[in-house]
XYZ file of C-alpha atoms in Angstrom:
643
model
C -11.976 99.293 -84.398
C -13.421 99.951 -80.965
C -13.777 104.041 -80.132
C -14.633 104.874 -76.477
C -16.320 108.301 -75.339
C -15.408 110.135 -72.407
C -16.543 113.271 -70.736
C -18.408 115.148 -68.173
C -21.839 114.045 -67.249
C -24.732 115.894 -69.493
C -21.914 117.052 -71.898
C -23.570 114.937 -74.844
C -21.774 111.688 -75.281
C -25.166 109.708 -75.737
C -26.617 112.134 -78.174
C -23.301 112.611 -79.998
C -23.123 108.792 -80.661
C -26.795 108.632 -81.769
C -25.836 111.482 -84.251
C -22.957 109.680 -85.472
C -24.577 106.061 -85.885
C -28.212 106.650 -85.497
C -28.339 104.221 -82.443
C -29.552 105.321 -78.935
C -27.205 103.674 -76.466
C -29.291 104.392 -73.469
C -31.217 101.171 -73.331
C -32.112 100.972 -69.656
C -35.534 102.648 -67.986
C -33.460 104.205 -65.328
C -31.321 105.974 -67.766
C -34.471 107.087 -70.018
C -35.950 108.460 -66.833
C -32.943 110.287 -65.556
C -31.571 111.302 -68.762
C -27.975 110.057 -67.932
C -25.720 107.048 -68.896
C -25.543 104.481 -65.928
C -24.131 101.320 -67.853
C -22.068 100.788 -70.970
C -23.699 101.272 -74.038
C -22.777 100.213 -77.571
C -23.376 101.378 -81.329
C -21.761 100.419 -84.602
C -20.788 102.436 -87.578
C -20.386 100.769 -91.010
C -17.798 102.216 -93.580
C -17.774 102.227 -97.249
C -14.504 99.915 -97.196
C -16.158 97.400 -95.102
C -14.847 98.214 -91.798
C -17.219 98.920 -88.939
C -16.458 101.195 -86.035
C -17.754 100.167 -82.739
C -18.642 102.970 -79.986
C -18.537 102.449 -76.242
C -20.757 104.939 -74.606
C -19.436 105.503 -70.950
C -20.990 107.148 -67.980
C -19.887 110.544 -67.280
C -21.210 110.982 -63.649
C -18.485 110.495 -60.872
C -20.662 107.729 -59.118
C -19.919 105.548 -62.305
C -16.323 106.301 -62.882
C -15.665 102.632 -62.442
C -18.065 101.618 -65.217
C -16.150 104.493 -67.444
C -12.957 102.533 -66.714
C -14.147 99.383 -67.565
C -15.417 100.804 -70.922
C -12.083 102.366 -71.780
C -10.237 98.862 -70.936
C -8.547 97.610 -74.061
C -9.497 100.346 -76.593
C -7.073 102.377 -78.628
C -9.183 105.087 -79.622
C -11.182 107.618 -77.823
C -13.584 110.644 -78.276
C -13.481 113.106 -75.178
C -16.566 115.104 -75.266
C -16.597 118.579 -73.911
C -19.832 120.933 -73.905
C -19.161 124.381 -75.297
C -21.450 126.246 -72.662
C -19.582 124.173 -69.619
C -16.007 123.971 -70.796
C -13.457 121.510 -69.099
C -15.098 120.087 -66.087
C -13.918 117.622 -63.100
C -14.809 114.618 -64.669
C -13.389 115.829 -68.055
C -10.071 115.925 -66.488
C -10.386 112.643 -64.540
C -11.577 110.974 -67.614
C -8.764 112.066 -69.733
C -6.342 110.800 -66.916
C -7.959 107.413 -67.004
C -7.726 107.348 -70.634
C -3.865 108.138 -70.306
C -3.458 105.758 -67.343
C -5.182 102.820 -69.958
C -2.648 103.828 -72.807
C -5.186 104.806 -75.338
C -3.352 105.821 -78.117
C -5.361 108.288 -80.091
C -7.813 110.969 -78.694
C -10.219 113.210 -80.632
C -11.927 116.011 -78.946
C -15.774 116.670 -79.602
C -16.702 120.248 -78.686
C -20.304 119.618 -78.678
C -23.432 122.008 -78.163
C -21.831 124.878 -80.211
C -25.701 125.655 -81.107
C -26.011 127.026 -77.623
C -23.084 129.623 -77.551
C -21.933 132.572 -79.311
C -18.948 131.888 -81.947
C -16.443 133.778 -79.700
C -17.029 131.354 -76.893
C -16.407 128.334 -79.380
C -13.226 129.794 -80.481
C -12.257 130.490 -76.540
C -13.079 127.031 -75.721
C -10.790 125.646 -78.437
C -7.770 127.754 -77.223
C -8.902 126.510 -73.714
C -8.635 122.974 -74.577
C -5.500 123.212 -76.668
C -3.474 124.769 -73.715
C -4.840 122.002 -71.265
C -4.078 119.184 -73.625
C -0.375 120.851 -74.195
C 0.437 119.511 -70.935
C -0.402 115.894 -71.607
C 0.272 113.236 -74.119
C -2.508 114.124 -76.284
C -1.258 117.622 -77.352
C -1.753 116.967 -80.923
C -5.503 115.874 -80.671
C -7.959 117.047 -83.174
C -10.917 119.454 -82.118
C -14.362 119.108 -83.719
C -16.859 121.745 -82.768
C -20.301 120.058 -83.484
C -23.995 120.280 -82.543
C -25.560 116.799 -82.430
C -29.364 118.227 -82.511
C -28.771 120.123 -85.649
C -26.067 117.897 -87.371
C -23.389 121.015 -87.555
C -19.929 119.338 -87.632
C -21.139 115.707 -87.505
C -20.320 114.695 -90.917
C -16.602 116.038 -90.524
C -16.137 114.440 -87.264
C -17.636 110.870 -88.715
C -15.273 111.184 -91.637
C -12.223 111.820 -89.283
C -13.049 108.810 -87.247
C -13.711 106.706 -90.328
C -10.321 107.716 -91.401
C -8.300 106.757 -88.322
C -6.064 103.835 -89.049
C -5.773 100.550 -87.139
C -2.769 99.435 -85.663
C -1.175 96.269 -86.658
C -1.028 93.731 -83.741
C -0.125 90.209 -82.982
C -2.696 89.801 -80.307
C -4.563 87.327 -82.361
C -1.841 84.803 -81.978
C -2.065 85.139 -78.179
C -4.023 83.118 -75.861
C -7.728 83.987 -75.488
C -8.588 86.666 -72.886
C -11.888 87.839 -72.957
C -13.287 90.502 -70.494
C -17.034 90.941 -70.042
C -18.820 93.747 -68.534
C -22.436 92.340 -69.088
C -24.014 89.179 -68.378
C -27.732 88.202 -68.812
C -30.040 85.635 -69.935
C -30.813 85.682 -73.770
C -34.390 84.425 -74.294
C -34.130 81.109 -76.200
C -30.531 80.846 -76.100
C -29.167 81.033 -72.428
C -26.326 82.563 -70.553
C -24.892 85.321 -72.372
C -21.943 87.634 -71.680
C -20.673 90.776 -73.821
C -17.305 92.617 -73.716
C -13.847 92.923 -75.236
C -11.578 90.300 -76.659
C -8.321 91.525 -75.618
C -6.257 88.698 -77.286
C -6.549 85.506 -79.201
C -9.260 84.389 -81.543
C -12.672 82.843 -80.408
C -14.584 80.061 -82.418
C -17.990 78.689 -81.956
C -17.503 75.250 -79.940
C -14.281 76.666 -78.195
C -13.738 75.463 -74.482
C -12.552 78.360 -72.186
C -11.878 78.780 -68.469
C -14.020 81.110 -66.431
C -11.388 83.212 -64.422
C -11.057 83.412 -61.472
C -13.671 80.551 -60.734
C -11.787 78.099 -62.945
C -15.163 76.587 -64.652
C -14.782 75.236 -68.037
C -17.208 76.734 -70.460
C -18.099 76.123 -74.228
C -19.131 78.889 -76.601
C -22.569 78.011 -78.152
C -22.748 81.005 -80.434
C -20.694 84.489 -81.057
C -22.552 87.662 -82.087
C -20.232 90.508 -83.282
C -21.117 93.864 -85.032
C -24.852 93.213 -84.885
C -24.695 89.906 -86.660
C -23.981 86.240 -85.565
C -20.489 85.072 -86.699
C -18.395 81.660 -86.248
C -14.984 83.362 -85.446
C -13.774 86.748 -84.136
C -10.402 88.062 -83.507
C -8.701 90.315 -80.976
C -9.671 93.822 -80.555
C -13.693 93.195 -81.311
C -16.532 93.630 -78.983
C -18.930 90.547 -79.094
C -21.460 88.764 -77.215
C -21.037 85.091 -76.139
C -23.797 82.594 -75.495
C -22.166 80.240 -72.861
C -22.855 76.338 -72.067
C -21.555 74.927 -68.768
C -22.143 77.717 -66.414
C -25.218 79.229 -64.723
C -26.252 83.132 -64.592
C -25.756 83.222 -60.611
C -21.973 82.002 -61.311
C -21.245 84.847 -63.761
C -20.691 88.391 -62.456
C -19.105 91.429 -64.117
C -15.549 91.673 -64.125
C -14.810 88.167 -64.757
C -12.804 86.870 -67.731
C -12.761 84.053 -70.102
C -9.299 82.536 -70.691
C -7.414 80.072 -72.866
C -7.090 76.820 -70.705
C -3.427 76.516 -70.771
C -3.030 80.188 -69.103
C -2.282 80.492 -65.453
C -4.635 80.744 -62.599
C -5.441 84.265 -61.265
C -2.540 86.114 -59.344
C -3.052 87.524 -55.519
C -0.327 89.814 -55.898
C 1.790 91.677 -58.584
C 4.575 94.344 -59.106
C 3.691 97.426 -61.221
C 4.913 100.654 -62.400
C 2.540 103.476 -61.499
C 2.177 107.124 -62.268
C 0.352 109.402 -59.788
C -2.566 111.623 -61.153
C -1.504 115.320 -61.625
C -4.098 116.589 -58.984
C -3.962 113.799 -56.466
C -3.688 115.157 -52.800
C -3.285 111.634 -51.030
C -0.357 110.850 -49.139
C 1.592 107.735 -50.386
C 2.559 105.532 -47.715
C 3.394 101.853 -46.992
C 0.157 99.771 -46.578
C -2.282 102.250 -48.388
C -5.663 100.741 -49.275
C -6.788 101.182 -52.634
C -9.188 99.999 -55.243
C -7.599 98.346 -58.326
C -9.565 98.809 -61.531
C -8.796 95.993 -64.125
C -11.093 95.422 -67.045
C -14.451 95.568 -65.609
C -13.372 94.167 -62.323
C -12.687 96.248 -58.858
C -10.651 94.862 -56.052
C -9.368 96.495 -52.891
C -5.509 96.253 -52.500
C -2.529 97.022 -50.177
C 0.465 98.704 -51.596
C 3.744 98.097 -50.746
C 6.148 100.777 -52.069
C 9.127 99.299 -53.542
C 11.520 102.334 -53.844
C 12.089 105.392 -52.062
C 10.658 108.217 -54.081
C 9.114 111.385 -53.629
C 5.912 110.531 -54.835
C 4.671 113.596 -55.939
C 1.632 114.258 -58.249
C 2.480 113.408 -61.726
C 5.902 111.194 -60.650
C 6.133 107.316 -61.279
C 7.352 104.755 -58.825
C 7.608 100.884 -58.743
C 4.993 99.075 -56.206
C 3.787 95.707 -55.182
C -0.129 95.584 -55.106
C -1.549 92.618 -52.709
C -4.963 91.980 -53.727
C -7.741 90.985 -51.337
C -9.057 88.854 -54.131
C -7.100 86.977 -57.080
C -7.806 88.620 -60.620
C -6.492 87.286 -63.953
C -3.677 89.840 -64.386
C -0.875 89.268 -67.197
C 2.261 91.090 -68.038
C 1.760 94.839 -69.445
C -1.930 94.867 -68.312
C -3.048 98.418 -67.559
C -4.661 99.378 -64.253
C -6.022 102.180 -62.415
C -6.223 102.931 -58.802
C -8.797 104.726 -56.930
C -9.437 105.599 -53.252
C -11.683 103.124 -51.366
C -14.626 105.653 -51.207
C -14.387 105.816 -55.093
C -14.293 109.565 -55.277
C -10.656 110.192 -56.658
C -8.628 108.556 -59.176
C -5.075 108.458 -57.515
C -2.804 106.475 -60.232
C -2.706 104.249 -63.113
C -0.016 101.979 -64.749
C 1.657 99.308 -66.079
C 1.656 95.705 -64.536
C 5.276 94.123 -64.656
C 5.411 90.981 -62.782
C 2.568 88.764 -61.650
C 4.829 86.210 -59.649
C 6.882 88.828 -57.754
C 8.994 87.490 -54.542
C 8.250 88.250 -51.116
C 11.662 88.251 -50.075
C 14.210 90.910 -51.400
C 11.580 92.933 -53.273
C 13.078 96.395 -52.316
C 16.599 95.362 -53.417
C 18.406 97.318 -56.211
C 18.748 94.041 -58.062
C 14.740 93.600 -58.024
C 14.298 97.204 -59.117
C 16.666 96.623 -62.167
C 14.647 93.446 -62.812
C 11.407 95.451 -63.075
C 12.833 98.171 -64.823
C 13.793 95.527 -67.563
C 10.213 94.234 -67.664
C 9.007 97.973 -68.737
C 10.503 97.137 -72.215
C 7.554 97.482 -75.032
C 8.261 93.902 -76.133
C 8.347 90.646 -74.493
C 11.802 89.517 -76.294
C 13.490 92.772 -75.260
C 12.375 92.357 -71.816
C 13.573 88.808 -71.628
C 16.937 89.815 -73.304
C 17.332 92.441 -70.539
C 16.397 89.736 -67.816
C 18.983 87.411 -69.265
C 21.688 90.131 -68.797
C 20.612 90.451 -65.211
C 20.077 86.878 -64.376
C 21.958 84.841 -61.743
C 19.950 81.638 -62.850
C 18.624 80.498 -66.082
C 15.056 81.680 -67.023
C 12.086 79.804 -67.323
C 10.774 80.583 -70.885
C 7.796 78.525 -70.035
C 7.031 80.518 -67.265
C 7.522 83.878 -68.964
C 5.530 82.890 -71.914
C 2.685 81.998 -69.962
C 2.629 85.457 -67.761
C 3.308 87.521 -70.902
C 0.582 85.274 -72.975
C 2.871 84.681 -75.775
C 3.490 81.615 -77.743
C 6.671 79.873 -76.545
C 7.790 79.419 -80.031
C 7.654 83.061 -80.832
C 9.425 84.198 -77.800
C 12.368 81.690 -78.368
C 12.656 82.407 -82.187
C 12.840 86.211 -81.287
C 15.568 85.627 -78.467
C 17.427 83.286 -80.833
C 17.418 86.055 -83.389
C 18.439 88.432 -81.369
C 21.171 86.573 -79.495
C 22.376 83.623 -81.613
C 24.554 82.289 -78.796
C 22.016 81.947 -76.244
C 21.795 78.481 -74.755
C 18.447 76.603 -74.149
C 18.118 73.808 -71.918
C 14.967 71.769 -72.563
C 13.526 68.780 -70.157
C 10.433 67.545 -69.964
C 8.850 70.327 -71.788
C 10.446 73.067 -69.537
C 12.678 75.356 -71.609
C 15.297 77.207 -69.557
C 17.580 79.852 -71.275
C 20.785 81.320 -70.302
C 23.622 83.595 -71.767
C 27.009 81.933 -72.335
C 28.661 84.077 -69.689
C 26.279 82.843 -67.067
C 26.622 79.241 -68.248
C 30.630 79.602 -67.636
C 29.748 80.970 -64.053
C 27.396 78.351 -63.056
C 30.096 75.798 -64.218
C 32.487 77.382 -62.061
C 30.477 77.606 -58.833
C 29.750 73.626 -59.418
C 33.375 72.975 -59.937
C 34.362 74.717 -56.794
C 31.895 72.815 -54.392
C 32.354 69.476 -56.226
C 36.119 69.452 -55.606
C 35.668 70.583 -52.035
C 33.309 67.654 -51.665
C 35.619 65.063 -53.242
C 38.686 66.779 -51.036
C 36.634 66.200 -47.869
C 34.961 62.992 -48.799
C 37.508 61.178 -50.707
C 36.113 57.746 -50.106
C 32.766 58.710 -51.196
C 31.841 57.801 -54.829
C 29.915 60.731 -55.130
C 26.937 63.058 -53.825
C 23.115 63.005 -54.372
C 21.563 65.587 -56.678
C 19.622 67.290 -53.892
C 22.637 67.734 -51.392
C 24.728 69.186 -54.384
C 21.985 71.495 -55.192
C 21.606 72.807 -51.595
C 25.710 73.291 -51.570
C 26.077 74.772 -54.964
C 23.001 76.484 -55.924
C 20.506 76.666 -53.002
C 18.353 79.180 -54.895
C 17.870 77.071 -57.909
C 14.387 75.074 -57.827
C 14.833 71.417 -57.848
C 13.360 71.281 -61.629
C 15.815 74.123 -62.573
C 18.637 72.057 -61.153
C 17.808 68.784 -62.483
C 17.793 70.489 -66.035
C 21.126 71.915 -65.271
C 22.714 68.517 -64.248
C 21.188 66.993 -67.513
C 22.955 69.817 -69.053
C 26.268 69.307 -67.327
C 25.978 65.607 -67.860
C 25.816 66.218 -71.842
C 28.488 68.605 -71.560
C 30.813 65.857 -69.809
C 31.565 68.179 -66.839
C 29.753 66.032 -64.511
C 29.366 62.235 -64.395
C 26.607 60.251 -62.757
C 27.145 56.675 -61.194
C 24.182 55.036 -59.960
C 22.298 57.890 -58.034
C 25.357 59.624 -57.266
C 27.243 62.816 -59.249
C 30.924 63.258 -59.410
C 33.633 64.895 -61.082
C 35.077 63.210 -64.276
C 38.331 61.996 -62.830
C 36.728 60.736 -59.445
C 36.786 56.856 -60.138
C 36.924 53.853 -57.802
C 38.072 50.757 -59.216
C 38.363 47.019 -58.035
C 41.101 44.782 -58.539
C 40.835 41.472 -60.253
C 40.472 39.529 -57.133
C 38.087 42.179 -55.564
C 35.966 41.947 -58.726
C 35.773 38.051 -58.611
C 34.636 38.431 -55.252
C 32.298 40.986 -55.724
C 30.479 38.783 -58.628
C 29.879 36.219 -55.765
C 28.743 38.777 -53.207
C 26.108 40.558 -55.461
C 23.696 37.415 -55.825
C 23.711 36.790 -52.046
C 22.938 40.282 -51.223
C 20.053 40.292 -53.929
C 18.758 37.280 -52.536
C 18.570 38.320 -49.003
C 16.375 41.307 -50.081
C 15.363 43.351 -47.060
C 17.242 40.904 -44.634
C 20.859 40.296 -46.167
C 23.805 38.447 -44.321
C 25.951 40.327 -42.248
C 29.561 40.605 -43.267
C 30.701 37.858 -40.704
C 28.028 35.650 -42.243
C 29.184 36.441 -45.657
C 32.743 35.512 -44.882
C 31.615 32.221 -43.517
C 29.652 31.263 -46.427
C 32.172 32.343 -48.946
C 35.144 31.126 -47.030
C 36.995 34.428 -47.156
C 38.413 36.926 -44.701
C 35.986 39.321 -43.077
C 38.679 42.104 -43.731
C 38.487 41.132 -47.495
C 34.615 41.121 -47.662
C 34.330 44.462 -45.730
C 36.937 46.064 -47.998
C 35.159 45.059 -51.253
C 31.675 46.088 -50.068
C 32.984 49.570 -48.784
C 34.586 50.153 -52.204
C 31.374 49.133 -53.862
C 29.477 51.399 -51.598
C 31.526 54.545 -52.623
C 31.069 53.468 -56.246
C 27.323 53.481 -55.736
C 26.894 49.709 -56.428
C 25.651 48.724 -52.846
C 24.547 50.664 -49.869
C 25.607 50.295 -46.366
C 22.878 50.602 -43.921
C 24.946 50.127 -40.592
C 28.393 48.824 -39.849
C 28.969 45.524 -41.536
C 25.335 45.568 -43.052
C 25.153 45.995 -46.682
C 21.844 46.191 -49.083
C 21.781 45.430 -52.914
C 20.350 48.646 -54.881
C 17.415 47.044 -55.930
C 16.433 46.086 -52.148
C 17.043 49.777 -51.236
C 14.943 50.955 -54.229
C 12.211 48.899 -53.147
C 12.370 50.194 -49.547
C 12.470 53.875 -50.665
C 9.612 53.126 -52.785
C 7.507 51.854 -49.595
C 8.690 54.996 -47.755
C 7.497 57.260 -50.461
C 4.011 55.424 -50.514
C 3.623 55.566 -46.821
C 4.779 59.156 -45.983
C 1.546 60.823 -46.822
C 2.396 63.300 -45.283
C 4.302 61.369 -42.466
C 5.765 57.939 -41.803
C 6.211 56.145 -38.429
C 8.386 53.334 -37.626
C 5.546 50.909 -36.672
C 3.877 51.140 -39.946
C 7.083 50.947 -41.840
C 8.113 47.728 -39.967
C 4.619 46.182 -40.581
C 5.052 46.914 -44.459
C 8.500 45.243 -44.621
C 7.953 42.231 -42.283
C 11.226 42.479 -40.318
C 12.233 43.541 -36.861
C 11.777 46.970 -35.320
C 15.387 47.332 -34.777
C 16.238 46.643 -38.406
C 13.497 49.059 -39.569
C 15.009 52.037 -37.203
C 18.310 51.197 -38.869
C 17.010 51.555 -42.342
C 15.155 54.444 -41.623
C 18.197 56.162 -40.143
C 20.073 55.256 -43.340
C 17.438 57.132 -45.247
C 17.781 60.256 -42.913
C 21.419 60.179 -43.675
C 21.120 60.149 -47.352
C 18.703 62.967 -47.411
C 15.416 60.843 -48.507
C 13.606 61.505 -45.304
C 14.036 63.657 -42.160
C 13.391 62.483 -38.661
C 10.768 64.728 -36.682
C 10.872 64.215 -32.687
C 8.791 66.119 -30.305
C 5.425 66.277 -28.537
C 2.431 65.387 -30.421
C -1.275 65.709 -29.873
C -2.562 64.987 -26.142
C 0.953 64.833 -24.826
C 2.062 61.932 -26.964
C 5.610 61.492 -28.198
C 5.904 62.415 -31.930
C 8.537 60.152 -33.735
C 8.038 60.292 -37.463
C 9.810 60.814 -40.868
C 9.278 63.626 -43.395
C 9.770 62.836 -47.134
C 12.451 65.188 -48.345
C 13.796 63.753 -51.727
C 11.484 61.238 -53.497
C 13.397 61.188 -56.524
C 16.650 60.090 -54.646
C 16.550 56.291 -55.494
C 14.329 56.511 -58.604
C 17.200 55.947 -61.172
C 18.823 52.997 -59.164
């Protein structure tokens, strides 16, 4: 278990840790010369039951509050040091606020330097501290009067700390997130970083991602609790020797992440609580310094709700970072002013993939309130009840850094009738009432299309998406289509979708004629015969040829490029493949004509057909140097992929 210290400068934090552990955490020459802590220091205290307590000694000077914030990141217990001769000081109050913002669960008060004051003052200080803490979440914190120089009270404080219970956590099953606050070259070893393993398990030889740079590094060795180890789990402070990175590429505040975790985010939504003593006026666009782990990053705030924003109140905001940070759901952050003199607020990260549109709507605020739930499955269940589209369980598993199988099992245990759609490794989930609502929405638009286009065999997947569910991503809608096909409420013929009862059929005579027409069209490939040529070749009336081909067009068995010119599906699929290959990013008529080896007029007819069906979109206008621009933009590359 890691225990952090906090408190005003010169209140005896370092001396107290030395008395508890025998370790002097001031290691830098400048710290020795000035007699103050500048960087984080570390010490360990073994217990008789085999456990080891780790202490993080943080600076107390106001200039080093950012370093103190880094030391408080991820710890569950803290010792707030208050000198008996000074009492509660400004940094004492600020440090307690930061501990609260960082959600440190347990607090112990060490009233130091009692050998310098009269017993009456010790009693008065204890009453003063109790009255102060009564207004906070730490009203029940134990107070231990101690004198580190004489040893008075140290034994009782040590026994209290050793008896603190360790919380049961599932963080070891999550993806690796290691925040480091020191980086240096270890003689004979190489590039070394030290910090706290927030989640996951580390093992010598593991390959990890250095974020936000995205470099892949390998762990050469692990040093934890003053000894070399092969593995270590979440909650431990350790040092790692890395391979695959240079010293000048590493800086304080970076993270080592499991390779499957997403890239760092540039904005996130959070629930913030303002400091009790803040005097800053909160307004749209306020510039602040966000502290996350050991990193500091300027950010601009967007206020997501109309609230009084008085000291001590809470509200929803969106933070737009100047640089990306590897932030995840329910991370804790602290906000300070840009001058670094005041702690303004702290809070809880809710969504690291927030929308830019509609971010202040009541529906969005309801979603963010749902994300405040303590457990991921509780938050997801609330989101499912609010959802108007299926949720991507894969995306939320990554954002929350929880195993997908764990989330799925928990959701199914709480809601047995939840429906899961799985396609290409993407798991989408929805409640039965939403499934019914989406099906009804599909049916309305599908029926309307068939009424308006009775002679058409169906509709393309992308066009149906834009009509029925324009807010759904193509991936999600493709998964929904597969789901509806399995349910039998949707039918696919060729590349077209239609209602189950919408079927076009051929008479016996038409079927016999079609069996003669198809080989001729396939043989013609990119230059098939016109209807009149087919009629002459088969000695059949043009009207009958045209009737059969138009019917088969509506069934998706053949494609009509222009009036009386029909292409076999295999030819259209080949032409579509050429368009997709050449439209990088745009396609012009000349290149397409040269590629298929036919005339310009026919090439234009084919491209106009692709424009109509939605494979491409024509872009006409003035280009560079005044030249006329006439090109095609690829819209739906999957349209003919299943023919």
